[in-house]
Amino acid sequence: MKNIRFYSLLLFIFLLLLWEIAAGNMSELVLPAPSVIFHTLIDGLMTGYFTAHIIRTTLEIVLGLILGSLFGFIIGILMGESEFLRKLLSPYIIASQAVPKLALAPLFILWFGFDMTSKVIITALICFFPLLENTMSSIQYVDKQKLELFRMLKASRWQTLIHLKIPAGLPGILAGLRVAVVLAVVGAVVGEFIGGSEGLGALIIASQGMMDTPLMFASLILLTIIGMVLYQLVNIAEKRWSKPYMKETKK
Amino acid sequence: MEFLTIKDITYGYQGTSPVVDGVNLVIKKGEFHCLLGQSGCGKTTLLKLASGLLQPDKGSILLNGKGMTDPSYECGFVFQSPTLLEWKTVMDNVLLPVSLRRKLTEENREYATALLKMIGLSAYDNRYPTQLSGGQQSRVALARALIQKPSMLFLDEPFAALDAITREELQEDLLRICQLQNTTVLFITHDISEAVYLSDRVAVMDKGSIIYEEEVDLAKPRTMEMRYGSYFNDLCLTLRQTMSEGRS
Ligand SMILES: Nc1ncnc2c1ncn2[C@@H]1O[C@H](COP(=O)(O)OP(=O)(O)O)[C@@H](O)[C@H]1O
Ligand SMILES: [Mg+2]
């Protein structure tokens, strides 16, 4: 199984070659060759053409992710702890789950303008729900024996939350964060599609207008890289924080 | 002097018929009391009632003369399953009861180290519970119950997952510590010879009631030879018969 990475890479190179050959018989407008895209990408990076766009989109994603996750986490904790809040709010949560959040993007642009705020808010909104749900259910369904142990030790409600419910629910909470990271990229890009002059999403729309397909692909690649880096960061956090549990699930 | 007094308690889980039905039990200060019974007869429930985790429907429980309506810091508890926190090391699991109450001192750490040494897990203090065997986990749970030097110990089949040799070693250690600190113990087991070996008094429980109680007339400290004496074996037989008669 150690060679599997090598075969993965081999497959990737093979697909690239296939693409290169296929692109040779087609207009660059429809399918630019990998070599052309790569050239555009490097060129844009060297001249600094992409820099502002990358920073802008990354900032939107990260700010939205932090904001949405934080709120989702906090409200998830509150709803997990208080049955009153849970019963009060869950009809609204369920209803708002059914709303396609991305369809609200035009509205947010109307309310918060064309600058970064509206994109951050869209991103935050779609990151909010996975964190809320995972946090709420993770801290609610803690092992009854462990809860009894904490009662036996006369732990306060706050101590039980901090020392038992949150650490026990951490794998679930991080799984929510993983979903949120993927959604965050989508949120920021869709926001930029609808109204924006800067950012990789805006660049894709602009390249469509300019019929510059290689630029479009280059932007896509940059977005993919941003997404992968963030996803990897969550993975690292997961490995670090839930190391002891991983051993159990692997058995 | 009476330390734990259980007066005529009755308890049923929501909607079920009583699982513990009119139990009376008096344990003297420093006494090691074993409760025998087949599985499902209500031993765990009785222990949770005695320790204040559950409130009886009827009757009362007094610890050192005071009514028990809540768990007490004076008590240590070992659950039937080890119930360790997977995200904390063995050391931190043992220290958990203290760290929930106040800042850890050097003395706490030293005592935890001594306890780990006693249970034979000195080398494991930085491991995580999932890296231990079931028996090792039970031993950590025992150390955790002892860390606050409780005056009352509630133990729910703590040695069930252990092999015979380790079990005997731990029985010795437990008896020694309890004698040293004059700890009162309520110990649950389904192993008859374990009950006789450990206790000053044994009781047999069946279908929620205590059907037999007997003083164990063996000198302390207990020795290996006692396990093979005639008094020991006669008492085991009596208990064995009582347990199976209770069933019928
Ligand atoms: N949480 C619970 N809810 C309902 N019934 C329970 C619960 N815990 C135990 N029981 C029932 O109470 C009885 C006694 O259980 P338990 O005290 O655990 O017995 P033991 O420890 O002697 O094996 C059993 O019949 C069991 O099914
Ligand atoms: Mg039991």
Short mmCIF file of C-alpha atoms and ligand atoms in Angstrom, two decimals:
data_model
loop_
_atom_site.label_atom_id
_atom_site.label_comp_id
_atom_site.label_asym_id
_atom_site.label_seq_id
_atom_site.Cartn_x
_atom_site.Cartn_y
_atom_site.Cartn_z
CA MET A 1 0.00 0.00 0.00
CA LYS A 2 2.99 2.32 0.32
CA ASN A 3 3.19 2.71 -3.41
CA ILE A 4 -0.36 3.96 -3.65
CA ARG A 5 0.75 7.60 -3.47
CA PHE A 6 3.11 7.01 -6.32
CA TYR A 7 0.33 5.51 -8.44
CA SER A 8 -1.89 8.46 -7.56
CA LEU A 9 0.78 10.80 -8.87
CA LEU A 10 1.23 8.67 -11.96
CA LEU A 11 -2.49 8.81 -12.67
CA PHE A 12 -2.40 12.58 -12.25
CA ILE A 13 0.41 12.95 -14.76
CA PHE A 14 -1.38 10.64 -17.17
CA LEU A 15 -4.59 12.69 -16.93
CA LEU A 16 -2.63 15.89 -17.49
CA LEU A 17 -1.05 14.40 -20.61
CA LEU A 18 -4.44 13.27 -21.87
CA TRP A 19 -5.76 16.75 -21.30
CA GLU A 20 -2.77 18.32 -23.07
CA ILE A 21 -3.37 16.12 -26.12
CA ALA A 22 -7.13 16.73 -26.12
CA ALA A 23 -6.59 20.46 -25.79
CA GLY A 24 -4.32 20.43 -28.83
CA ASN A 25 -7.32 19.71 -31.04
CA MET A 26 -9.57 22.32 -29.48
CA SER A 27 -9.88 26.04 -29.30
CA GLU A 28 -8.15 27.60 -26.33
CA LEU A 29 -11.43 29.31 -25.54
CA VAL A 30 -13.10 25.97 -24.80
CA LEU A 31 -10.33 23.95 -23.27
CA PRO A 32 -6.91 25.51 -22.75
CA ALA A 33 -4.00 23.10 -22.42
CA PRO A 34 -2.47 22.56 -18.97
CA SER A 35 0.77 24.11 -20.18
CA VAL A 36 -1.05 27.28 -21.19
CA ILE A 37 -2.91 27.45 -17.87
CA PHE A 38 0.30 26.87 -15.97
CA HIS A 39 1.95 29.66 -17.89
CA THR A 40 -0.91 32.03 -17.11
CA LEU A 41 -0.78 31.02 -13.47
CA ILE A 42 2.96 31.52 -13.03
CA ASP A 43 2.88 34.72 -15.02
CA GLY A 44 0.05 36.12 -12.90
CA LEU A 45 1.80 35.14 -9.69
CA MET A 46 5.14 36.61 -10.78
CA THR A 47 3.72 39.92 -11.89
CA GLY A 48 1.62 40.14 -8.75
CA TYR A 49 -1.59 40.24 -10.76
CA PHE A 50 -3.21 37.60 -8.54
CA THR A 51 -1.89 38.84 -5.21
CA ALA A 52 -4.69 41.25 -4.35
CA HIS A 53 -7.32 38.75 -5.46
CA ILE A 54 -5.83 35.92 -3.45
CA ILE A 55 -5.58 38.04 -0.33
CA ARG A 56 -9.10 39.30 -0.73
CA THR A 57 -10.69 35.88 -1.18
CA THR A 58 -8.62 34.25 1.54
CA LEU A 59 -9.53 37.03 3.92
CA GLU A 60 -13.22 36.63 3.16
CA ILE A 61 -13.06 32.88 3.62
CA VAL A 62 -11.07 33.00 6.84
CA LEU A 63 -13.06 35.84 8.42
CA GLY A 64 -16.36 34.26 7.42
CA LEU A 65 -15.21 30.89 8.68
CA ILE A 66 -14.07 32.24 12.03
CA LEU A 67 -17.17 34.34 12.52
CA GLY A 68 -19.65 31.68 11.43
CA SER A 69 -17.93 28.84 13.27
CA LEU A 70 -17.59 30.82 16.46
CA PHE A 71 -21.26 31.80 16.49
CA GLY A 72 -22.29 28.29 15.48
CA PHE A 73 -20.16 26.82 18.26
CA ILE A 74 -21.44 29.20 20.94
CA ILE A 75 -25.10 28.85 20.01
CA GLY A 76 -24.60 25.10 19.64
CA ILE A 77 -23.28 24.99 23.22
CA LEU A 78 -26.17 27.08 24.51
CA MET A 79 -28.74 24.96 22.72
CA GLY A 80 -27.03 21.74 23.78
CA GLU A 81 -27.03 22.83 27.41
CA SER A 82 -30.47 24.39 27.68
CA GLU A 83 -33.50 22.36 26.78
CA PHE A 84 -35.56 25.55 26.86
CA LEU A 85 -33.42 27.22 24.18
CA ARG A 86 -33.33 24.01 22.17
CA LYS A 87 -37.11 23.74 22.07
CA LEU A 88 -37.50 27.47 21.48
CA LEU A 89 -35.05 27.75 18.60
CA SER A 90 -35.05 24.42 16.82
CA PRO A 91 -38.14 25.13 14.64
CA TYR A 92 -36.32 28.21 13.35
CA ILE A 93 -33.11 26.32 12.82
CA ILE A 94 -34.90 23.62 10.86
CA ALA A 95 -36.75 26.21 8.80
CA SER A 96 -33.60 28.16 8.05
CA GLN A 97 -31.83 24.93 7.10
CA ALA A 98 -34.36 24.53 4.31
CA VAL A 99 -33.56 27.99 2.89
CA PRO A 100 -30.89 27.69 0.20
CA LYS A 101 -28.47 30.08 1.84
CA LEU A 102 -26.57 30.92 -1.31
CA ALA A 103 -29.81 32.18 -2.83
CA LEU A 104 -29.70 34.90 -0.20
CA ALA A 105 -26.43 36.25 -1.56
CA PRO A 106 -28.04 38.93 -3.76
CA LEU A 107 -30.03 40.13 -0.77
CA PHE A 108 -26.93 40.45 1.37
CA ILE A 109 -25.18 42.41 -1.35
CA LEU A 110 -28.16 44.71 -1.41
CA TRP A 111 -28.00 45.15 2.35
CA PHE A 112 -24.27 45.24 3.00
CA GLY A 113 -22.90 46.61 -0.25
CA PHE A 114 -20.39 45.36 -2.78
CA ASP A 115 -17.36 45.34 -0.54
CA MET A 116 -16.00 42.62 1.69
CA THR A 117 -18.65 42.79 4.42
CA SER A 118 -21.37 41.15 2.37
CA LYS A 119 -19.14 38.22 1.34
CA VAL A 120 -17.91 37.67 4.86
CA ILE A 121 -21.50 37.57 6.07
CA ILE A 122 -22.58 35.11 3.38
CA THR A 123 -19.62 32.88 4.20
CA ALA A 124 -20.28 33.13 7.93
CA LEU A 125 -23.93 32.24 7.44
CA ILE A 126 -23.23 28.99 5.64
CA CYS A 127 -20.45 28.06 8.05
CA PHE A 128 -22.76 28.68 10.98
CA PHE A 129 -25.07 25.70 10.55
CA PRO A 130 -22.70 22.73 10.39
CA LEU A 131 -20.95 23.97 13.53
CA LEU A 132 -24.22 24.64 15.30
CA GLU A 133 -25.65 21.22 14.58
CA ASN A 134 -22.53 19.22 15.29
CA THR A 135 -21.74 21.10 18.48
CA MET A 136 -25.29 20.79 19.76
CA SER A 137 -25.57 17.06 19.17
CA SER A 138 -21.99 16.26 20.22
CA ILE A 139 -22.28 17.81 23.66
CA GLN A 140 -25.78 16.44 24.20
CA TYR A 141 -24.98 12.79 23.73
CA VAL A 142 -22.09 12.36 26.13
CA ASP A 143 -21.68 8.93 27.73
CA LYS A 144 -24.06 8.65 30.68
CA GLN A 145 -21.44 6.92 32.81
CA LYS A 146 -19.07 9.84 32.41
CA LEU A 147 -21.82 12.27 33.37
CA GLU A 148 -22.44 10.18 36.48
CA LEU A 149 -18.74 10.28 37.26
CA PHE A 150 -18.80 14.07 37.10
CA ARG A 151 -21.85 14.18 39.35
CA MET A 152 -20.05 11.90 41.78
CA LEU A 153 -17.11 14.32 41.77
CA LYS A 154 -19.52 17.19 42.40
CA ALA A 155 -18.40 19.05 39.28
CA SER A 156 -20.31 22.24 38.52
CA ARG A 157 -22.26 22.61 35.29
CA TRP A 158 -19.51 24.79 33.88
CA GLN A 159 -16.79 22.27 34.81
CA THR A 160 -18.82 19.46 33.27
CA LEU A 161 -19.08 21.47 30.08
CA ILE A 162 -15.40 22.41 29.92
CA HIS A 163 -13.85 19.21 31.21
CA LEU A 164 -16.27 16.65 29.84
CA LYS A 165 -18.80 17.68 27.24
CA ILE A 166 -16.59 19.78 24.96
CA PRO A 167 -13.57 17.43 24.93
CA ALA A 168 -15.83 14.41 24.52
CA GLY A 169 -17.66 16.15 21.68
CA LEU A 170 -14.52 17.45 20.00
CA PRO A 171 -14.38 14.86 17.20
CA GLY A 172 -17.94 15.74 16.22
CA ILE A 173 -17.29 19.46 16.47
CA LEU A 174 -14.18 19.18 14.28
CA ALA A 175 -16.15 17.16 11.74
CA GLY A 176 -18.51 20.14 11.58
CA LEU A 177 -15.57 22.47 11.05
CA ARG A 178 -14.37 20.31 8.19
CA VAL A 179 -17.71 20.68 6.44
CA ALA A 180 -17.68 24.42 7.17
CA VAL A 181 -14.26 24.88 5.53
CA VAL A 182 -15.48 23.41 2.28
CA LEU A 183 -18.64 25.48 2.36
CA ALA A 184 -16.71 28.65 3.21
CA VAL A 185 -14.88 28.59 -0.13
CA VAL A 186 -18.17 28.18 -1.97
CA GLY A 187 -19.76 30.99 0.02
CA ALA A 188 -17.02 33.52 -0.63
CA VAL A 189 -16.81 32.71 -4.34
CA VAL A 190 -20.55 32.87 -4.92
CA GLY A 191 -20.60 36.20 -3.09
CA GLU A 192 -17.92 37.48 -5.42
CA PHE A 193 -19.75 36.14 -8.47
CA ILE A 194 -22.74 38.24 -7.66
CA GLY A 195 -21.15 41.46 -6.73
CA GLY A 196 -17.46 42.14 -6.51
CA SER A 197 -14.59 43.67 -8.33
CA GLU A 198 -11.84 41.97 -6.42
CA GLY A 199 -11.27 38.36 -5.42
CA LEU A 200 -10.83 35.13 -7.31
CA GLY A 201 -14.59 34.69 -7.81
CA ALA A 202 -14.79 38.13 -9.36
CA LEU A 203 -11.80 37.23 -11.49
CA ILE A 204 -13.60 34.17 -12.85
CA ILE A 205 -16.57 36.31 -13.84
CA ALA A 206 -14.23 38.89 -15.39
CA SER A 207 -12.34 36.23 -17.35
CA GLN A 208 -15.66 34.97 -18.65
CA GLY A 209 -16.39 38.46 -19.92
CA MET A 210 -12.95 38.74 -21.47
CA MET A 211 -13.23 35.22 -22.91
CA ASP A 212 -9.94 34.45 -21.19
CA THR A 213 -10.46 30.77 -20.36
CA PRO A 214 -6.85 30.11 -19.21
CA LEU A 215 -7.29 32.85 -16.60
CA MET A 216 -10.50 31.21 -15.47
CA PHE A 217 -8.72 27.91 -14.96
CA ALA A 218 -5.83 29.59 -13.18
CA SER A 219 -8.28 31.21 -10.74
CA LEU A 220 -9.95 27.86 -10.19
CA ILE A 221 -6.63 26.26 -9.37
CA LEU A 222 -5.84 29.01 -6.88
CA LEU A 223 -9.22 28.52 -5.21
CA THR A 224 -8.63 24.80 -5.01
CA ILE A 225 -5.27 25.38 -3.36
CA ILE A 226 -6.79 27.75 -0.79
CA GLY A 227 -9.47 25.18 -0.01
CA MET A 228 -6.97 22.38 0.31
CA VAL A 229 -4.68 24.34 2.60
CA LEU A 230 -7.57 25.18 4.94
CA TYR A 231 -8.84 21.61 4.88
CA GLN A 232 -5.37 20.38 5.71
CA LEU A 233 -5.17 22.81 8.63
CA VAL A 234 -8.35 21.32 10.07
CA ASN A 235 -6.88 17.87 9.58
CA ILE A 236 -3.78 18.86 11.49
CA ALA A 237 -5.91 20.30 14.28
CA GLU A 238 -7.92 17.09 14.35
CA LYS A 239 -4.81 14.92 14.57
CA ARG A 240 -3.44 17.08 17.30
CA TRP A 241 -6.53 17.51 19.46
CA SER A 242 -8.21 14.19 19.11
CA LYS A 243 -5.16 11.96 19.02
CA PRO A 244 -6.28 9.76 21.90
CA TYR A 245 -9.65 9.04 20.29
CA MET A 246 -8.22 8.19 16.90
CA LYS A 247 -6.47 5.23 18.45
CA GLU A 248 -9.78 3.90 19.62
CA THR A 249 -11.58 4.22 16.31
CA LYS A 250 -8.69 2.68 14.42
CA LYS A 251 -8.72 -0.48 16.50
CA MET B 1 -19.90 3.33 65.50
CA GLU B 2 -22.22 3.40 62.49
CA PHE B 3 -20.82 5.22 59.49
CA LEU B 4 -23.24 4.47 56.68
CA THR B 5 -26.83 3.73 57.56
CA ILE B 6 -29.30 2.68 54.91
CA LYS B 7 -32.82 2.74 56.30
CA ASP B 8 -35.56 0.86 54.53
CA ILE B 9 -34.92 2.27 51.05
CA THR B 10 -36.97 1.47 47.99
CA TYR B 11 -36.24 2.56 44.46
CA GLY B 12 -37.67 1.84 41.01
CA TYR B 13 -36.52 3.27 37.69
CA GLN B 14 -39.20 5.38 36.01
CA GLY B 15 -42.31 3.29 35.79
CA THR B 16 -40.71 -0.05 36.68
CA SER B 17 -41.46 -2.11 39.76
CA PRO B 18 -38.96 -1.57 42.60
CA VAL B 19 -35.41 -2.65 41.71
CA VAL B 20 -34.29 -2.05 45.29
CA ASP B 21 -37.00 -3.04 47.72
CA GLY B 22 -36.88 -2.27 51.44
CA VAL B 23 -33.13 -2.56 51.98
CA ASN B 24 -31.61 -1.99 55.42
CA LEU B 25 -27.86 -1.92 55.83
CA VAL B 26 -25.57 -0.60 58.54
CA ILE B 27 -21.84 -0.30 57.99
CA LYS B 28 -19.56 0.57 60.87
CA LYS B 29 -16.65 2.97 60.65
CA GLY B 30 -13.67 1.24 59.06
CA GLU B 31 -15.69 -1.84 58.15
CA PHE B 32 -15.24 -3.62 54.84
CA HIS B 33 -18.68 -4.66 53.70
CA CYS B 34 -19.26 -6.89 50.68
CA LEU B 35 -22.50 -7.22 48.82
CA LEU B 36 -22.96 -10.41 46.83
CA GLY B 37 -25.63 -11.13 44.29
CA GLN B 38 -26.30 -12.39 40.82
CA SER B 39 -26.35 -9.92 37.98
CA GLY B 40 -29.52 -7.90 37.62
CA CYS B 41 -30.50 -8.19 41.29
CA GLY B 42 -30.06 -4.47 41.89
CA LYS B 43 -26.54 -4.22 43.34
CA THR B 44 -25.42 -1.33 41.16
CA THR B 45 -28.66 0.51 41.82
CA LEU B 46 -28.24 0.08 45.57
CA LEU B 47 -24.68 1.41 45.35
CA LYS B 48 -25.80 4.46 43.41
CA LEU B 49 -28.49 5.08 46.03
CA ALA B 50 -25.99 4.68 48.85
CA SER B 51 -23.56 7.12 47.24
CA GLY B 52 -26.20 9.76 46.59
CA LEU B 53 -26.21 9.46 42.80
CA LEU B 54 -29.83 8.33 42.92
CA GLN B 55 -32.48 9.43 45.39
CA PRO B 56 -34.59 6.69 47.00
CA ASP B 57 -38.36 6.74 46.53
CA LYS B 58 -38.74 5.77 50.16
CA GLY B 59 -36.38 5.54 53.12
CA SER B 60 -33.22 7.43 53.98
CA ILE B 61 -29.46 7.20 53.88
CA LEU B 62 -27.17 8.65 56.53
CA LEU B 63 -23.44 9.10 56.12
CA ASN B 64 -21.68 9.83 59.37
CA GLY B 65 -24.99 10.96 60.85
CA LYS B 66 -25.79 13.37 58.04
CA GLY B 67 -28.48 12.75 55.42
CA MET B 68 -27.14 11.96 51.94
CA THR B 69 -29.05 13.87 49.31
CA ASP B 70 -26.10 14.45 47.03
CA PRO B 71 -22.74 12.81 46.36
CA SER B 72 -20.13 13.79 48.91
CA TYR B 73 -16.46 14.71 48.66
CA GLU B 74 -15.87 12.18 51.42
CA CYS B 75 -16.73 9.33 49.09
CA GLY B 76 -14.76 7.57 46.41
CA PHE B 77 -16.56 5.61 43.71
CA VAL B 78 -15.45 2.98 41.22
CA PHE B 79 -18.03 2.29 38.55
CA GLN B 80 -18.63 -1.10 37.02
CA SER B 81 -16.84 0.05 33.86
CA PRO B 82 -13.64 2.09 34.24
CA THR B 83 -15.13 5.32 32.77
CA LEU B 84 -11.83 7.06 32.13
CA LEU B 85 -11.55 10.23 30.07
CA GLU B 86 -9.89 9.20 26.80
CA TRP B 87 -8.39 12.62 26.18
CA LYS B 88 -6.50 12.74 29.46
CA THR B 89 -3.38 10.79 30.34
CA VAL B 90 -3.46 8.12 33.03
CA MET B 91 -1.89 10.59 35.47
CA ASP B 92 -4.44 13.30 34.72
CA ASN B 93 -7.27 10.80 35.02
CA VAL B 94 -6.10 9.81 38.48
CA LEU B 95 -5.79 13.48 39.46
CA LEU B 96 -9.17 14.46 38.00
CA PRO B 97 -11.15 14.52 41.29
CA VAL B 98 -8.58 16.87 42.82
CA SER B 99 -8.12 19.08 39.77
CA LEU B 100 -11.87 19.72 39.65
CA ARG B 101 -11.73 21.08 43.18
CA ARG B 102 -8.55 23.11 43.38
CA LYS B 103 -5.13 23.75 41.92
CA LEU B 104 -2.93 20.66 42.00
CA THR B 105 -0.11 20.65 44.50
CA GLU B 106 3.17 18.77 44.46
CA GLU B 107 1.76 16.60 47.24
CA ASN B 108 -1.17 15.55 45.03
CA ARG B 109 1.20 14.53 42.28
CA GLU B 110 3.36 12.58 44.66
CA TYR B 111 0.37 10.71 46.03
CA ALA B 112 -0.86 9.97 42.50
CA THR B 113 2.57 8.63 41.62
CA ALA B 114 2.49 6.43 44.73
CA LEU B 115 -0.96 5.12 43.81
CA LEU B 116 0.16 4.36 40.26
CA LYS B 117 3.08 2.50 41.69
CA MET B 118 0.77 0.52 43.94
CA ILE B 119 -1.45 -0.54 41.04
CA GLY B 120 1.63 -1.42 39.02
CA LEU B 121 1.24 1.23 36.35
CA SER B 122 4.13 3.57 37.17
CA ALA B 123 5.46 3.34 33.65
CA TYR B 124 2.09 4.22 32.15
CA ASP B 125 1.49 7.66 33.67
CA ASN B 126 1.78 9.42 30.31
CA ARG B 127 -0.25 6.92 28.31
CA TYR B 128 -3.82 7.42 27.25
CA PRO B 129 -6.60 5.10 28.50
CA THR B 130 -7.18 3.63 25.04
CA GLN B 131 -3.61 2.37 25.11
CA LEU B 132 -4.32 0.26 28.21
CA SER B 133 -5.95 -3.13 28.57
CA GLY B 134 -9.34 -3.43 30.25
CA GLY B 135 -7.80 -4.62 33.50
CA GLN B 136 -5.28 -1.79 33.53
CA GLN B 137 -8.10 0.68 33.02
CA SER B 138 -9.98 -0.74 36.03
CA ARG B 139 -6.86 -0.25 38.11
CA VAL B 140 -6.59 3.39 37.04
CA ALA B 141 -10.23 3.86 38.04
CA LEU B 142 -9.38 2.47 41.48
CA ALA B 143 -6.46 4.87 41.86
CA ARG B 144 -8.74 7.74 40.87
CA ALA B 145 -11.20 6.77 43.60
CA LEU B 146 -8.42 6.70 46.18
CA ILE B 147 -6.73 9.99 45.29
CA GLN B 148 -8.78 12.09 47.72
CA LYS B 149 -8.24 9.64 50.59
CA PRO B 150 -11.97 9.10 50.95
CA SER B 151 -13.42 8.00 54.27
CA MET B 152 -16.06 5.98 52.40
CA LEU B 153 -15.43 3.88 49.28
CA PHE B 154 -18.07 2.51 46.96
CA LEU B 155 -16.74 -0.15 44.62
CA ASP B 156 -18.85 -1.78 41.92
CA GLU B 157 -17.19 -5.04 40.83
CA PRO B 158 -13.87 -3.23 40.38
CA PHE B 159 -11.81 -6.37 39.84
CA ALA B 160 -14.16 -8.20 37.48
CA ALA B 161 -11.95 -7.60 34.43
CA LEU B 162 -8.71 -8.74 36.06
CA ASP B 163 -6.80 -11.99 35.90
CA ALA B 164 -6.54 -14.05 39.10
CA ILE B 165 -3.01 -13.01 40.10
CA THR B 166 -3.47 -9.28 39.52
CA ARG B 167 -6.78 -9.49 41.30
CA GLU B 168 -5.20 -11.02 44.40
CA GLU B 169 -2.44 -8.42 44.39
CA LEU B 170 -4.94 -5.61 44.16
CA GLN B 171 -7.09 -7.13 46.88
CA GLU B 172 -4.08 -7.01 49.17
CA ASP B 173 -3.30 -3.42 48.24
CA LEU B 174 -6.89 -2.35 48.72
CA LEU B 175 -7.10 -4.01 52.14
CA ARG B 176 -3.82 -2.39 53.18
CA ILE B 177 -4.83 1.10 52.10
CA CYS B 178 -8.25 0.82 53.71
CA GLN B 179 -6.76 -0.39 56.96
CA LEU B 180 -4.17 2.37 56.92
CA GLN B 181 -6.71 5.12 56.36
CA ASN B 182 -9.51 3.43 58.29
CA THR B 183 -11.70 3.59 55.21
CA THR B 184 -15.24 2.28 55.28
CA VAL B 185 -15.99 0.22 52.20
CA LEU B 186 -19.07 -1.03 50.42
CA PHE B 187 -17.81 -3.50 47.86
CA ILE B 188 -19.95 -5.20 45.26
CA THR B 189 -18.98 -8.45 43.65
CA HIS B 190 -20.46 -11.60 42.27
CA ASP B 191 -17.36 -13.59 43.26
CA ILE B 192 -18.07 -15.43 46.51
CA SER B 193 -14.50 -16.14 47.59
CA GLU B 194 -13.48 -12.56 46.85
CA ALA B 195 -16.29 -11.40 49.12
CA VAL B 196 -15.28 -13.69 51.96
CA TYR B 197 -11.60 -12.90 51.64
CA LEU B 198 -12.06 -9.14 51.69
CA SER B 199 -14.88 -8.42 54.03
CA ASP B 200 -15.63 -8.02 57.69
CA ARG B 201 -19.27 -8.57 56.82
CA VAL B 202 -21.00 -10.05 53.78
CA ALA B 203 -24.55 -9.62 52.63
CA VAL B 204 -26.38 -11.45 49.88
CA MET B 205 -28.83 -9.57 47.75
CA ASP B 206 -31.57 -11.05 45.63
CA LYS B 207 -34.38 -9.44 43.64
CA GLY B 208 -33.81 -6.09 45.30
CA SER B 209 -33.68 -7.29 48.90
CA ILE B 210 -30.97 -8.40 51.27
CA ILE B 211 -31.70 -12.00 52.12
CA TYR B 212 -28.66 -12.92 54.23
CA GLU B 213 -26.03 -11.16 56.31
CA GLU B 214 -23.08 -12.63 58.14
CA GLU B 215 -20.01 -11.53 60.06
CA VAL B 216 -16.77 -12.94 58.60
CA ASP B 217 -14.82 -14.32 61.50
CA LEU B 218 -11.30 -14.27 60.10
CA ALA B 219 -8.32 -12.45 61.53
CA LYS B 220 -6.90 -9.38 59.83
CA PRO B 221 -4.65 -9.01 57.96
CA ARG B 222 -5.83 -11.84 55.80
CA THR B 223 -3.33 -14.38 54.54
CA MET B 224 -3.16 -16.64 51.53
CA GLU B 225 -3.61 -19.76 53.68
CA MET B 226 -7.00 -18.59 54.90
CA ARG B 227 -8.36 -19.07 51.40
CA TYR B 228 -7.89 -22.80 51.83
CA GLY B 229 -9.08 -23.14 55.45
CA SER B 230 -12.26 -24.99 56.32
CA TYR B 231 -14.04 -21.95 57.85
CA PHE B 232 -13.45 -20.03 54.64
CA ASN B 233 -14.79 -22.79 52.45
CA ASP B 234 -17.79 -23.52 54.66
CA LEU B 235 -18.79 -19.88 54.54
CA CYS B 236 -18.38 -19.84 50.76
CA LEU B 237 -20.63 -22.86 50.50
CA THR B 238 -23.30 -21.33 52.73
CA LEU B 239 -23.24 -18.16 50.65
CA ARG B 240 -23.35 -20.15 47.45
CA GLN B 241 -26.43 -22.03 48.65
CA THR B 242 -28.13 -18.87 49.84
CA MET B 243 -27.57 -17.25 46.46
CA SER B 244 -29.08 -20.12 44.49
CA GLU B 245 -31.95 -20.63 46.92
CA GLY B 246 -32.82 -17.00 46.64
CA ARG B 247 -33.29 -17.48 42.95
CA SER B 248 -35.74 -20.33 43.22
N1 LIG C 1 -31.11 3.08 33.96
C1 LIG C 1 -31.99 2.07 34.12
N2 LIG C 1 -33.25 2.20 33.69
C2 LIG C 1 -34.15 1.19 33.85
N3 LIG C 1 -33.87 0.03 34.42
C3 LIG C 1 -32.62 -0.18 34.87
C4 LIG C 1 -31.62 0.82 34.75
N4 LIG C 1 -30.47 0.35 35.29
C5 LIG C 1 -30.75 -0.90 35.72
N5 LIG C 1 -32.05 -1.22 35.48
C6 LIG C 1 -32.70 -2.49 35.85
O1 LIG C 1 -32.61 -2.65 37.23
C7 LIG C 1 -32.29 -3.97 37.56
C8 LIG C 1 -31.08 -4.03 38.47
O2 LIG C 1 -29.97 -3.54 37.77
P1 LIG C 1 -28.54 -3.37 38.44
O3 LIG C 1 -28.71 -2.56 39.68
O4 LIG C 1 -27.63 -2.83 37.41
O5 LIG C 1 -28.18 -4.87 38.78
P2 LIG C 1 -26.77 -5.53 39.13
O6 LIG C 1 -25.77 -4.44 39.33
O7 LIG C 1 -27.02 -6.33 40.35
O8 LIG C 1 -26.40 -6.39 37.98
C9 LIG C 1 -32.12 -4.74 36.27
O9 LIG C 1 -33.27 -5.51 36.05
C10 LIG C 1 -31.99 -3.68 35.23
O10 LIG C 1 -32.62 -4.08 34.05
MG MG C 2 -24.04 -4.10 38.37
#
